[in-house]
PDB file of C-alpha atoms and ligand atoms in Angstrom:
ATOM      1  CA  UNK A  17       0.000   0.000   0.000  1.00  0.00           C
ATOM      2  CA  UNK A  18       2.705   2.440   0.926  1.00  0.00           C
ATOM      3  CA  UNK A  19       4.493   1.903  -2.352  1.00  0.00           C
ATOM      4  CA  UNK A  20       1.296   2.389  -4.324  1.00  0.00           C
ATOM      5  CA  UNK A  21       0.605   5.561  -2.440  1.00  0.00           C
ATOM      6  CA  UNK A  22       3.984   6.971  -3.404  1.00  0.00           C
ATOM      7  CA  UNK A  23       3.296   6.239  -7.065  1.00  0.00           C
ATOM      8  CA  UNK A  24      -0.046   7.964  -6.821  1.00  0.00           C
ATOM      9  CA  UNK A  25       1.567  11.040  -5.359  1.00  0.00           C
ATOM     10  CA  UNK A  26       4.149  11.581  -8.054  1.00  0.00           C
ATOM     11  CA  UNK A  27       1.828  12.828 -10.827  1.00  0.00           C
ATOM     12  CA  UNK A  28       0.230  15.184  -8.343  1.00  0.00           C
ATOM     13  CA  UNK A  29       3.658  16.608  -7.428  1.00  0.00           C
ATOM     14  CA  UNK A  30       4.472  17.148 -11.116  1.00  0.00           C
ATOM     15  CA  UNK A  31       1.122  18.839 -11.615  1.00  0.00           C
ATOM     16  CA  UNK A  32       1.779  21.135  -8.653  1.00  0.00           C
ATOM     17  CA  UNK A  33       5.177  22.106 -10.072  1.00  0.00           C
ATOM     18  CA  UNK A  34       3.666  22.844 -13.507  1.00  0.00           C
ATOM     19  CA  UNK A  35       0.894  24.915 -11.915  1.00  0.00           C
ATOM     20  CA  UNK A  36       3.483  26.848  -9.910  1.00  0.00           C
ATOM     21  CA  UNK A  37       5.573  27.575 -13.019  1.00  0.00           C
ATOM     22  CA  UNK A  38       2.481  28.740 -14.928  1.00  0.00           C
ATOM     23  CA  UNK A  39       1.436  30.898 -11.984  1.00  0.00           C
ATOM     24  CA  UNK A  40       4.899  32.460 -11.744  1.00  0.00           C
ATOM     25  CA  UNK A  41       5.003  33.305 -15.481  1.00  0.00           C
ATOM     26  CA  UNK A  42       1.523  34.845 -15.139  1.00  0.00           C
ATOM     27  CA  UNK A  43       2.509  36.801 -12.020  1.00  0.00           C
ATOM     28  CA  UNK A  44       5.608  38.242 -13.609  1.00  0.00           C
ATOM     29  CA  UNK A  45       3.754  39.061 -16.799  1.00  0.00           C
ATOM     30  CA  UNK A  46       5.847  36.752 -18.922  1.00  0.00           C
ATOM     31  CA  UNK A  47       4.616  34.651 -21.764  1.00  0.00           C
ATOM     32  CA  UNK A  48       6.123  31.362 -22.882  1.00  0.00           C
ATOM     33  CA  UNK A  49       5.586  32.309 -26.537  1.00  0.00           C
ATOM     34  CA  UNK A  50       7.335  35.666 -26.273  1.00  0.00           C
ATOM     35  CA  UNK A  51      10.193  34.014 -24.402  1.00  0.00           C
ATOM     36  CA  UNK A  52      10.728  31.557 -27.251  1.00  0.00           C
ATOM     37  CA  UNK A  53      12.226  34.246 -29.534  1.00  0.00           C
ATOM     38  CA  UNK A  54      15.877  33.395 -30.103  1.00  0.00           C
ATOM     39  CA  UNK A  55      18.510  35.874 -31.218  1.00  0.00           C
ATOM     40  CA  UNK A  56      20.835  32.958 -31.962  1.00  0.00           C
ATOM     41  CA  UNK A  57      18.216  31.368 -34.228  1.00  0.00           C
ATOM     42  CA  UNK A  58      17.733  34.652 -36.169  1.00  0.00           C
ATOM     43  CA  UNK A  59      21.482  34.893 -36.733  1.00  0.00           C
ATOM     44  CA  UNK A  60      21.645  31.277 -37.918  1.00  0.00           C
ATOM     45  CA  UNK A  61      18.763  31.815 -40.379  1.00  0.00           C
ATOM     46  CA  UNK A  62      20.082  35.049 -41.884  1.00  0.00           C
ATOM     47  CA  UNK A  63      23.630  33.766 -42.215  1.00  0.00           C
ATOM     48  CA  UNK A  64      22.416  30.539 -43.790  1.00  0.00           C
ATOM     49  CA  UNK A  65      20.066  32.192 -46.323  1.00  0.00           C
ATOM     50  CA  UNK A  66      22.717  34.695 -47.423  1.00  0.00           C
ATOM     51  CA  UNK A  67      25.335  31.995 -47.996  1.00  0.00           C
ATOM     52  CA  UNK A  68      27.102  32.158 -51.362  1.00  0.00           C
ATOM     53  CA  UNK A  69      25.859  28.680 -52.235  1.00  0.00           C
ATOM     54  CA  UNK A  70      22.364  30.096 -52.808  1.00  0.00           C
ATOM     55  CA  UNK A  71      23.686  32.712 -55.280  1.00  0.00           C
ATOM     56  CA  UNK A  72      21.347  35.473 -54.094  1.00  0.00           C
ATOM     57  CA  UNK A  73      18.133  33.365 -54.048  1.00  0.00           C
ATOM     58  CA  UNK A  74      16.723  34.197 -57.477  1.00  0.00           C
ATOM     59  CA  UNK A  75      13.323  32.623 -58.178  1.00  0.00           C
ATOM     60  CA  UNK A  76      13.394  29.731 -60.610  1.00  0.00           C
ATOM     61  CA  UNK A  77      17.124  28.929 -60.209  1.00  0.00           C
ATOM     62  CA  UNK A  78      18.353  25.491 -59.153  1.00  0.00           C
ATOM     63  CA  UNK A  79      19.879  26.960 -55.985  1.00  0.00           C
ATOM     64  CA  UNK A  80      16.369  27.776 -54.711  1.00  0.00           C
ATOM     65  CA  UNK A  81      15.670  24.079 -54.097  1.00  0.00           C
ATOM     66  CA  UNK A  82      18.022  24.187 -51.118  1.00  0.00           C
ATOM     67  CA  UNK A  83      16.377  27.328 -49.738  1.00  0.00           C
ATOM     68  CA  UNK A  84      12.889  25.788 -49.998  1.00  0.00           C
ATOM     69  CA  UNK A  85      14.107  22.589 -48.330  1.00  0.00           C
ATOM     70  CA  UNK A  86      15.664  24.538 -45.465  1.00  0.00           C
ATOM     71  CA  UNK A  87      12.561  26.659 -44.736  1.00  0.00           C
ATOM     72  CA  UNK A  88      10.269  23.576 -44.867  1.00  0.00           C
ATOM     73  CA  UNK A  89      12.564  21.686 -42.513  1.00  0.00           C
ATOM     74  CA  UNK A  90      12.629  24.543 -40.001  1.00  0.00           C
ATOM     75  CA  UNK A  91       8.809  24.854 -39.976  1.00  0.00           C
ATOM     76  CA  UNK A  92       8.519  21.094 -39.443  1.00  0.00           C
ATOM     77  CA  UNK A  93      11.047  21.160 -36.590  1.00  0.00           C
ATOM     78  CA  UNK A  94       8.774  23.676 -34.855  1.00  0.00           C
ATOM     79  CA  UNK A  95       5.842  21.269 -35.195  1.00  0.00           C
ATOM     80  CA  UNK A  96       3.960  22.770 -38.152  1.00  0.00           C
ATOM     81  CA  UNK A  97       2.441  20.869 -41.066  1.00  0.00           C
ATOM     82  CA  UNK A  98       4.068  21.968 -44.340  1.00  0.00           C
ATOM     83  CA  UNK A  99       2.738  22.106 -47.912  1.00  0.00           C
ATOM     84  CA  UNK A 100       4.697  23.205 -50.966  1.00  0.00           C
ATOM     85  CA  UNK A 101       2.585  25.247 -53.359  1.00  0.00           C
ATOM     86  CA  UNK A 102       4.393  24.827 -56.678  1.00  0.00           C
ATOM     87  CA  UNK A 103       3.354  26.667 -59.811  1.00  0.00           C
ATOM     88  CA  UNK A 104       4.848  26.744 -63.308  1.00  0.00           C
ATOM     89  CA  UNK A 105       5.045  29.729 -65.666  1.00  0.00           C
ATOM     90  CA  UNK A 106       1.935  28.432 -67.473  1.00  0.00           C
ATOM     91  CA  UNK A 107       0.149  28.023 -64.137  1.00  0.00           C
ATOM     92  CA  UNK A 108       0.965  31.632 -63.256  1.00  0.00           C
ATOM     93  CA  UNK A 109      -0.430  32.868 -66.565  1.00  0.00           C
ATOM     94  CA  UNK A 110      -3.626  30.952 -65.801  1.00  0.00           C
ATOM     95  CA  UNK A 111      -3.970  32.256 -62.234  1.00  0.00           C
ATOM     96  CA  UNK A 112      -2.718  35.850 -62.422  1.00  0.00           C
ATOM     97  CA  UNK A 113      -2.561  36.633 -66.150  1.00  0.00           C
ATOM     98  CA  UNK A 114       0.230  37.336 -68.627  1.00  0.00           C
ATOM     99  CA  UNK A 115       3.533  38.781 -67.344  1.00  0.00           C
ATOM    100  CA  UNK A 116       4.115  42.515 -67.779  1.00  0.00           C
ATOM    101  CA  UNK A 117       5.519  43.486 -71.222  1.00  0.00           C
ATOM    102  CA  UNK A 118       9.209  42.627 -71.480  1.00  0.00           C
ATOM    103  CA  UNK A 119       9.053  40.303 -68.483  1.00  0.00           C
ATOM    104  CA  UNK A 120       8.988  36.521 -68.242  1.00  0.00           C
ATOM    105  CA  UNK A 121       7.773  34.271 -65.448  1.00  0.00           C
ATOM    106  CA  UNK A 122      10.321  31.875 -63.923  1.00  0.00           C
ATOM    107  CA  UNK A 123       9.919  28.225 -65.003  1.00  0.00           C
ATOM    108  CA  UNK A 124       8.554  27.301 -61.588  1.00  0.00           C
ATOM    109  CA  UNK A 125       8.111  28.968 -58.207  1.00  0.00           C
ATOM    110  CA  UNK A 126       7.269  27.428 -54.816  1.00  0.00           C
ATOM    111  CA  UNK A 127       5.519  28.948 -51.802  1.00  0.00           C
ATOM    112  CA  UNK A 128       6.323  27.147 -48.540  1.00  0.00           C
ATOM    113  CA  UNK A 129       3.158  27.071 -46.427  1.00  0.00           C
ATOM    114  CA  UNK A 130       3.081  25.963 -42.788  1.00  0.00           C
ATOM    115  CA  UNK A 131      -0.237  25.296 -41.114  1.00  0.00           C
ATOM    116  CA  UNK A 132      -1.543  25.096 -37.571  1.00  0.00           C
ATOM    117  CA  UNK A 133      -5.196  24.258 -36.971  1.00  0.00           C
ATOM    118  CA  UNK A 134      -7.277  26.268 -34.553  1.00  0.00           C
ATOM    119  CA  UNK A 135     -10.364  25.326 -32.583  1.00  0.00           C
ATOM    120  CA  UNK A 136     -12.767  24.038 -35.249  1.00  0.00           C
ATOM    121  CA  UNK A 137     -12.841  27.169 -37.296  1.00  0.00           C
ATOM    122  CA  UNK A 138     -12.962  27.977 -41.002  1.00  0.00           C
ATOM    123  CA  UNK A 139     -11.311  31.346 -40.379  1.00  0.00           C
ATOM    124  CA  UNK A 140      -7.646  31.988 -41.186  1.00  0.00           C
ATOM    125  CA  UNK A 141      -4.874  34.302 -40.092  1.00  0.00           C
ATOM    126  CA  UNK A 142      -2.176  34.414 -42.785  1.00  0.00           C
ATOM    127  CA  UNK A 143       1.352  35.640 -42.015  1.00  0.00           C
ATOM    128  CA  UNK A 144       3.943  35.948 -44.767  1.00  0.00           C
ATOM    129  CA  UNK A 145       7.429  37.007 -45.839  1.00  0.00           C
ATOM    130  CA  UNK A 146       9.231  36.469 -49.153  1.00  0.00           C
ATOM    131  CA  UNK A 147      12.423  34.427 -49.331  1.00  0.00           C
ATOM    132  CA  UNK A 148      13.518  35.125 -52.927  1.00  0.00           C
ATOM    133  CA  UNK A 149      15.905  37.901 -53.870  1.00  0.00           C
ATOM    134  CA  UNK A 150      17.722  39.291 -56.926  1.00  0.00           C
ATOM    135  CA  UNK A 151      20.331  36.559 -57.525  1.00  0.00           C
ATOM    136  CA  UNK A 152      23.775  36.879 -59.061  1.00  0.00           C
ATOM    137  CA  UNK A 153      23.760  39.798 -61.494  1.00  0.00           C
ATOM    138  CA  UNK A 154      26.305  40.109 -64.272  1.00  0.00           C
ATOM    139  CA  UNK A 155      28.929  42.694 -63.465  1.00  0.00           C
ATOM    140  CA  UNK A 156      27.550  43.244 -59.957  1.00  0.00           C
ATOM    141  CA  UNK A 157      27.813  39.851 -58.297  1.00  0.00           C
ATOM    142  CA  UNK A 158      25.741  38.087 -55.665  1.00  0.00           C
ATOM    143  CA  UNK A 159      22.946  39.999 -53.930  1.00  0.00           C
ATOM    144  CA  UNK A 160      22.776  38.371 -50.488  1.00  0.00           C
ATOM    145  CA  UNK A 161      19.542  40.113 -49.426  1.00  0.00           C
ATOM    146  CA  UNK A 162      20.134  39.892 -45.669  1.00  0.00           C
ATOM    147  CA  UNK A 163      17.577  42.590 -44.942  1.00  0.00           C
ATOM    148  CA  UNK A 164      15.568  41.939 -48.153  1.00  0.00           C
ATOM    149  CA  UNK A 165      14.244  39.577 -47.016  1.00  0.00           C
ATOM    150  CA  UNK A 166      16.178  37.030 -44.947  1.00  0.00           C
ATOM    151  CA  UNK A 167      15.203  39.301 -42.038  1.00  0.00           C
ATOM    152  CA  UNK A 168      11.492  38.682 -42.683  1.00  0.00           C
ATOM    153  CA  UNK A 169      12.032  34.926 -42.914  1.00  0.00           C
ATOM    154  CA  UNK A 170      13.946  35.017 -39.616  1.00  0.00           C
ATOM    155  CA  UNK A 171      10.919  36.621 -37.942  1.00  0.00           C
ATOM    156  CA  UNK A 172       8.514  34.177 -39.632  1.00  0.00           C
ATOM    157  CA  UNK A 173      10.500  31.123 -38.457  1.00  0.00           C
ATOM    158  CA  UNK A 174      10.783  32.563 -34.948  1.00  0.00           C
ATOM    159  CA  UNK A 175       7.017  33.126 -34.902  1.00  0.00           C
ATOM    160  CA  UNK A 176       6.526  29.443 -35.781  1.00  0.00           C
ATOM    161  CA  UNK A 177       8.403  28.583 -32.576  1.00  0.00           C
ATOM    162  CA  UNK A 178       6.763  31.312 -30.496  1.00  0.00           C
ATOM    163  CA  UNK A 179       3.151  30.497 -31.393  1.00  0.00           C
ATOM    164  CA  UNK A 180       3.775  26.817 -30.595  1.00  0.00           C
ATOM    165  CA  UNK A 181       5.591  27.647 -27.370  1.00  0.00           C
ATOM    166  CA  UNK A 182       2.621  29.684 -26.116  1.00  0.00           C
ATOM    167  CA  UNK A 183       1.070  26.288 -25.378  1.00  0.00           C
ATOM    168  CA  UNK A 184      -2.395  27.601 -26.355  1.00  0.00           C
ATOM    169  CA  UNK A 185      -4.641  26.439 -29.181  1.00  0.00           C
ATOM    170  CA  UNK A 186      -5.504  29.379 -31.429  1.00  0.00           C
ATOM    171  CA  UNK A 187      -9.135  30.243 -32.140  1.00  0.00           C
ATOM    172  CA  UNK A 188      -8.579  30.226 -35.908  1.00  0.00           C
ATOM    173  CA  UNK A 189      -6.295  28.384 -38.305  1.00  0.00           C
ATOM    174  CA  UNK A 190      -2.888  29.933 -38.964  1.00  0.00           C
ATOM    175  CA  UNK A 191      -0.869  29.816 -42.166  1.00  0.00           C
ATOM    176  CA  UNK A 192       2.759  30.945 -42.148  1.00  0.00           C
ATOM    177  CA  UNK A 193       3.676  31.566 -45.788  1.00  0.00           C
ATOM    178  CA  UNK A 194       7.197  31.921 -47.139  1.00  0.00           C
ATOM    179  CA  UNK A 195       6.584  33.522 -50.552  1.00  0.00           C
ATOM    180  CA  UNK A 196       8.588  32.938 -53.714  1.00  0.00           C
ATOM    181  CA  UNK A 197       8.741  35.322 -56.704  1.00  0.00           C
ATOM    182  CA  UNK A 198       8.227  38.600 -54.819  1.00  0.00           C
ATOM    183  CA  UNK A 199      11.087  40.377 -56.576  1.00  0.00           C
ATOM    184  CA  UNK A 200       9.633  39.329 -59.942  1.00  0.00           C
ATOM    185  CA  UNK A 201       6.273  40.963 -59.261  1.00  0.00           C
ATOM    186  CA  UNK A 202       4.722  39.481 -56.073  1.00  0.00           C
ATOM    187  CA  UNK A 203       4.129  36.250 -58.008  1.00  0.00           C
ATOM    188  CA  UNK A 204       3.849  33.826 -55.071  1.00  0.00           C
ATOM    189  CA  UNK A 205       1.432  35.895 -52.983  1.00  0.00           C
ATOM    190  CA  UNK A 206      -0.677  36.894 -56.025  1.00  0.00           C
ATOM    191  CA  UNK A 207      -1.003  33.243 -57.029  1.00  0.00           C
ATOM    192  CA  UNK A 208      -1.900  32.225 -53.472  1.00  0.00           C
ATOM    193  CA  UNK A 209      -4.637  34.856 -53.142  1.00  0.00           C
ATOM    194  CA  UNK A 210      -6.128  34.266 -56.586  1.00  0.00           C
ATOM    195  CA  UNK A 211      -6.350  30.479 -56.113  1.00  0.00           C
ATOM    196  CA  UNK A 212      -7.409  30.534 -52.442  1.00  0.00           C
ATOM    197  CA  UNK A 213     -10.462  28.361 -51.814  1.00  0.00           C
ATOM    198  CA  UNK A 214     -10.301  28.016 -48.033  1.00  0.00           C
ATOM    199  CA  UNK A 215     -12.382  29.891 -45.468  1.00  0.00           C
ATOM    200  CA  UNK A 216     -12.344  33.574 -44.655  1.00  0.00           C
ATOM    201  CA  UNK A 217      -8.926  35.219 -44.230  1.00  0.00           C
ATOM    202  CA  UNK A 218      -9.573  37.499 -41.261  1.00  0.00           C
ATOM    203  CA  UNK A 219      -6.082  39.074 -41.101  1.00  0.00           C
ATOM    204  CA  UNK A 220      -2.884  39.199 -43.128  1.00  0.00           C
ATOM    205  CA  UNK A 221       0.521  40.231 -41.761  1.00  0.00           C
ATOM    206  CA  UNK A 222       3.610  40.870 -43.908  1.00  0.00           C
ATOM    207  CA  UNK A 223       7.318  41.196 -43.145  1.00  0.00           C
ATOM    208  CA  UNK A 224       9.604  42.723 -45.746  1.00  0.00           C
ATOM    209  CA  UNK A 225      12.911  44.329 -44.727  1.00  0.00           C
ATOM    210  CA  UNK A 226      12.674  44.511 -40.957  1.00  0.00           C
ATOM    211  CA  UNK A 227      16.309  44.141 -39.856  1.00  0.00           C
ATOM    212  CA  UNK A 228      18.058  47.479 -40.321  1.00  0.00           C
ATOM    213  CA  UNK A 229      18.051  50.887 -38.731  1.00  0.00           C
ATOM    214  CA  UNK A 230      19.983  54.139 -39.056  1.00  0.00           C
ATOM    215  CA  UNK A 231      19.546  54.782 -35.320  1.00  0.00           C
ATOM    216  CA  UNK A 232      20.580  51.597 -33.465  1.00  0.00           C
ATOM    217  CA  UNK A 233      20.421  53.455 -30.120  1.00  0.00           C
ATOM    218  CA  UNK A 234      16.719  54.056 -30.751  1.00  0.00           C
ATOM    219  CA  UNK A 235      15.526  51.588 -33.395  1.00  0.00           C
ATOM    220  CA  UNK A 236      12.126  51.856 -34.991  1.00  0.00           C
ATOM    221  CA  UNK A 237       9.834  50.056 -37.393  1.00  0.00           C
ATOM    222  CA  UNK A 238       7.117  51.144 -39.807  1.00  0.00           C
ATOM    223  CA  UNK A 239       3.642  49.798 -39.218  1.00  0.00           C
ATOM    224  CA  UNK A 240       1.489  50.113 -42.334  1.00  0.00           C
ATOM    225  CA  UNK A 241      -2.096  48.997 -42.066  1.00  0.00           C
ATOM    226  CA  UNK A 242      -5.371  48.913 -43.908  1.00  0.00           C
ATOM    227  CA  UNK A 243      -7.109  51.917 -42.418  1.00  0.00           C
ATOM    228  CA  UNK A 244     -10.522  50.612 -43.429  1.00  0.00           C
ATOM    229  CA  UNK A 245      -9.924  48.703 -40.169  1.00  0.00           C
ATOM    230  CA  UNK A 246      -8.943  51.228 -37.461  1.00  0.00           C
ATOM    231  CA  UNK A 247      -8.762  48.451 -34.834  1.00  0.00           C
ATOM    232  CA  UNK A 248      -5.454  47.330 -36.373  1.00  0.00           C
ATOM    233  CA  UNK A 249      -3.678  50.440 -35.115  1.00  0.00           C
ATOM    234  CA  UNK A 250      -5.155  49.835 -31.652  1.00  0.00           C
ATOM    235  CA  UNK A 251      -3.792  46.259 -31.735  1.00  0.00           C
ATOM    236  CA  UNK A 252      -0.322  47.672 -32.404  1.00  0.00           C
ATOM    237  CA  UNK A 253      -0.562  50.303 -29.660  1.00  0.00           C
ATOM    238  CA  UNK A 254      -1.639  47.664 -27.141  1.00  0.00           C
ATOM    239  CA  UNK A 255       1.140  45.287 -28.257  1.00  0.00           C
ATOM    240  CA  UNK A 256       3.799  47.996 -27.936  1.00  0.00           C
ATOM    241  CA  UNK A 257       3.363  48.026 -24.150  1.00  0.00           C
ATOM    242  CA  UNK A 258       4.968  44.554 -24.050  1.00  0.00           C
ATOM    243  CA  UNK A 259       8.101  45.515 -25.988  1.00  0.00           C
ATOM    244  CA  UNK A 260      11.213  46.805 -24.181  1.00  0.00           C
ATOM    245  CA  UNK A 261      12.283  50.371 -24.981  1.00  0.00           C
ATOM    246  CA  UNK A 262      13.936  52.143 -26.689  1.00  0.00           C
ATOM    247  CA  UNK A 263      11.772  51.220 -29.637  1.00  0.00           C
ATOM    248  CA  UNK A 264       9.568  53.347 -31.830  1.00  0.00           C
ATOM    249  CA  UNK A 265       6.698  52.687 -34.206  1.00  0.00           C
ATOM    250  CA  UNK A 266       6.043  54.874 -37.247  1.00  0.00           C
ATOM    251  CA  UNK A 267       2.395  54.676 -38.246  1.00  0.00           C
ATOM    252  CA  UNK A 268       1.849  54.687 -41.999  1.00  0.00           C
ATOM    253  CA  UNK A 269      -1.823  54.672 -42.910  1.00  0.00           C
ATOM    254  CA  UNK A 270      -2.789  52.836 -46.109  1.00  0.00           C
ATOM    255  CA  UNK A 271      -6.101  52.075 -47.755  1.00  0.00           C
ATOM    256  CA  UNK A 272      -7.366  48.721 -48.910  1.00  0.00           C
ATOM    257  CA  UNK A 273      -6.778  49.745 -52.511  1.00  0.00           C
ATOM    258  CA  UNK A 274      -4.474  46.950 -53.637  1.00  0.00           C
ATOM    259  CA  UNK A 275      -1.471  49.285 -53.968  1.00  0.00           C
ATOM    260  CA  UNK A 276       1.906  48.505 -52.424  1.00  0.00           C
ATOM    261  CA  UNK A 277       5.337  47.163 -53.265  1.00  0.00           C
ATOM    262  CA  UNK A 278       5.266  43.945 -51.284  1.00  0.00           C
ATOM    263  CA  UNK A 279       3.228  40.801 -50.662  1.00  0.00           C
ATOM    264  CA  UNK A 280       0.499  42.584 -48.698  1.00  0.00           C
ATOM    265  CA  UNK A 281      -0.789  44.188 -51.943  1.00  0.00           C
ATOM    266  CA  UNK A 282      -2.801  41.165 -53.219  1.00  0.00           C
ATOM    267  CA  UNK A 283      -4.473  40.917 -49.782  1.00  0.00           C
ATOM    268  CA  UNK A 284      -5.121  44.665 -49.761  1.00  0.00           C
ATOM    269  CA  UNK A 285      -6.774  44.337 -53.180  1.00  0.00           C
ATOM    270  CA  UNK A 286      -9.358  42.041 -51.577  1.00  0.00           C
ATOM    271  CA  UNK A 287      -9.787  44.457 -48.672  1.00  0.00           C
ATOM    272  CA  UNK A 288      -8.478  41.895 -46.173  1.00  0.00           C
ATOM    273  CA  UNK A 289      -7.375  43.665 -42.959  1.00  0.00           C
ATOM    274  CA  UNK A 290      -3.588  43.738 -43.324  1.00  0.00           C
ATOM    275  CA  UNK A 291      -0.544  44.847 -41.396  1.00  0.00           C
ATOM    276  CA  UNK A 292       2.820  45.322 -43.120  1.00  0.00           C
ATOM    277  CA  UNK A 293       6.068  45.801 -41.202  1.00  0.00           C
ATOM    278  CA  UNK A 294       8.932  47.507 -43.012  1.00  0.00           C
ATOM    279  CA  UNK A 295      11.959  49.788 -42.652  1.00  0.00           C
ATOM    280  CA  UNK A 296      11.477  53.350 -41.460  1.00  0.00           C
ATOM    281  CA  UNK A 297      13.582  54.612 -44.362  1.00  0.00           C
ATOM    282  CA  UNK A 298      15.244  52.913 -47.305  1.00  0.00           C
ATOM    283  CA  UNK A 299      18.949  52.185 -46.734  1.00  0.00           C
ATOM    284  CA  UNK A 300      21.805  52.679 -49.191  1.00  0.00           C
ATOM    285  CA  UNK A 301      22.216  48.893 -49.696  1.00  0.00           C
ATOM    286  CA  UNK A 302      18.648  48.401 -50.905  1.00  0.00           C
ATOM    287  CA  UNK A 303      18.799  45.951 -53.863  1.00  0.00           C
ATOM    288  CA  UNK A 304      22.611  46.105 -53.809  1.00  0.00           C
ATOM    289  CA  UNK A 305      25.305  43.479 -53.079  1.00  0.00           C
ATOM    290  CA  UNK A 306      26.031  45.394 -49.834  1.00  0.00           C
ATOM    291  CA  UNK A 307      22.851  44.080 -48.144  1.00  0.00           C
ATOM    292  CA  UNK A 308      24.852  41.750 -45.859  1.00  0.00           C
ATOM    293  CA  UNK A 309      24.174  40.132 -42.446  1.00  0.00           C
ATOM    294  CA  UNK A 310      26.773  42.207 -40.553  1.00  0.00           C
ATOM    295  CA  UNK A 311      24.574  45.292 -41.060  1.00  0.00           C
ATOM    296  CA  UNK A 312      21.503  43.770 -39.392  1.00  0.00           C
ATOM    297  CA  UNK A 313      20.526  45.332 -36.058  1.00  0.00           C
ATOM    298  CA  UNK A 314      19.705  42.211 -34.024  1.00  0.00           C
ATOM    299  CA  UNK A 315      18.117  44.222 -31.231  1.00  0.00           C
ATOM    300  CA  UNK A 316      15.688  45.828 -33.667  1.00  0.00           C
ATOM    301  CA  UNK A 317      14.861  42.483 -35.281  1.00  0.00           C
ATOM    302  CA  UNK A 318      14.013  41.023 -31.874  1.00  0.00           C
ATOM    303  CA  UNK A 319      11.836  43.978 -30.849  1.00  0.00           C
ATOM    304  CA  UNK A 320       9.989  43.872 -34.190  1.00  0.00           C
ATOM    305  CA  UNK A 321       9.346  40.136 -33.760  1.00  0.00           C
ATOM    306  CA  UNK A 322       8.039  40.667 -30.217  1.00  0.00           C
ATOM    307  CA  UNK A 323       5.758  43.494 -31.304  1.00  0.00           C
ATOM    308  CA  UNK A 324       4.295  41.453 -34.154  1.00  0.00           C
ATOM    309  CA  UNK A 325       3.876  38.435 -31.854  1.00  0.00           C
ATOM    310  CA  UNK A 326       1.757  40.507 -29.465  1.00  0.00           C
ATOM    311  CA  UNK A 327      -0.381  41.814 -32.343  1.00  0.00           C
ATOM    312  CA  UNK A 328      -0.922  38.249 -33.590  1.00  0.00           C
ATOM    313  CA  UNK A 329      -1.693  37.201 -30.005  1.00  0.00           C
ATOM    314  CA  UNK A 330      -4.736  39.487 -30.054  1.00  0.00           C
ATOM    315  CA  UNK A 331      -5.852  37.966 -33.362  1.00  0.00           C
ATOM    316  CA  UNK A 332      -5.542  34.290 -32.494  1.00  0.00           C
ATOM    317  CA  UNK A 333      -6.254  34.234 -28.759  1.00  0.00           C
ATOM    318  CA  UNK A 334      -8.982  36.897 -28.481  1.00  0.00           C
ATOM    319  CA  UNK A 335     -10.225  37.755 -24.996  1.00  0.00           C
ATOM    320  CA  UNK A 336     -13.739  36.442 -24.494  1.00  0.00           C
TER     321      UNK A 336
HETATM  322 ZN1  LIG B  21      13.324  43.554 -52.611  1.00  0.00          ZN
END
């Protein structure tokens, strides 16, 4: 009897310890998801994606296979279900129309889409960042694209870990989309939106160039949002309270008119409430071979990821 009693007690002790840990994190205002952001992981991702072996990540090149494999593997390691959305040049013509005059679609592009199911819902939150860049240009060399947009992919892969680590089941389904073909005319995101047959997309969030700053002592980020939905700005203001200072947000009001130079545009065109994070001002290495990892401000990248996590938190775990 004594022995049996001891065995019975053990699970209760473990439960008490877990409850205590949860209570402590609640008391001190910490969140397991927010704590899962890793500076080391961001550095690994950006250094890996900007490696010479990928030749500047141009859509349609053979080197892209390795990039796609890496991003899929990382999503899977964080416990997400991954689908590759492949589309050929002909498929693109069918879904989004002929290329612009003088342009050609790549032979094939691939969006890497990670999925996490929510509580029996047909609603979706979609979060995206493009992984392609300009490639190896004759006379100029390799364009590593550390800020454009390995930085966005670093945040996206961190969010995969953070959302899982929160330990909560989201209310709606979440798709984390690594887009291909952005530099060739937002091809991946346009194709995704025009062929989407799932439920309602209630929010879209985009990351494109979120790793650099001209004022590292007081870094900032631009928050552009569809102002047909004023609540989005309120979500950002509430989220900002959880981010350590110094950190500044520059509010850049947009309309749901489909205009914009990154993957939020196709979502904007459908008047989906969107948020797009981007640099405060364009840097001198924009679309140049000088866009290298050593110029990333890791502190800014972390604060941007935390801020976006707390916005997403309000979308997927709404207070009842
Ligand atoms: Zn670009």
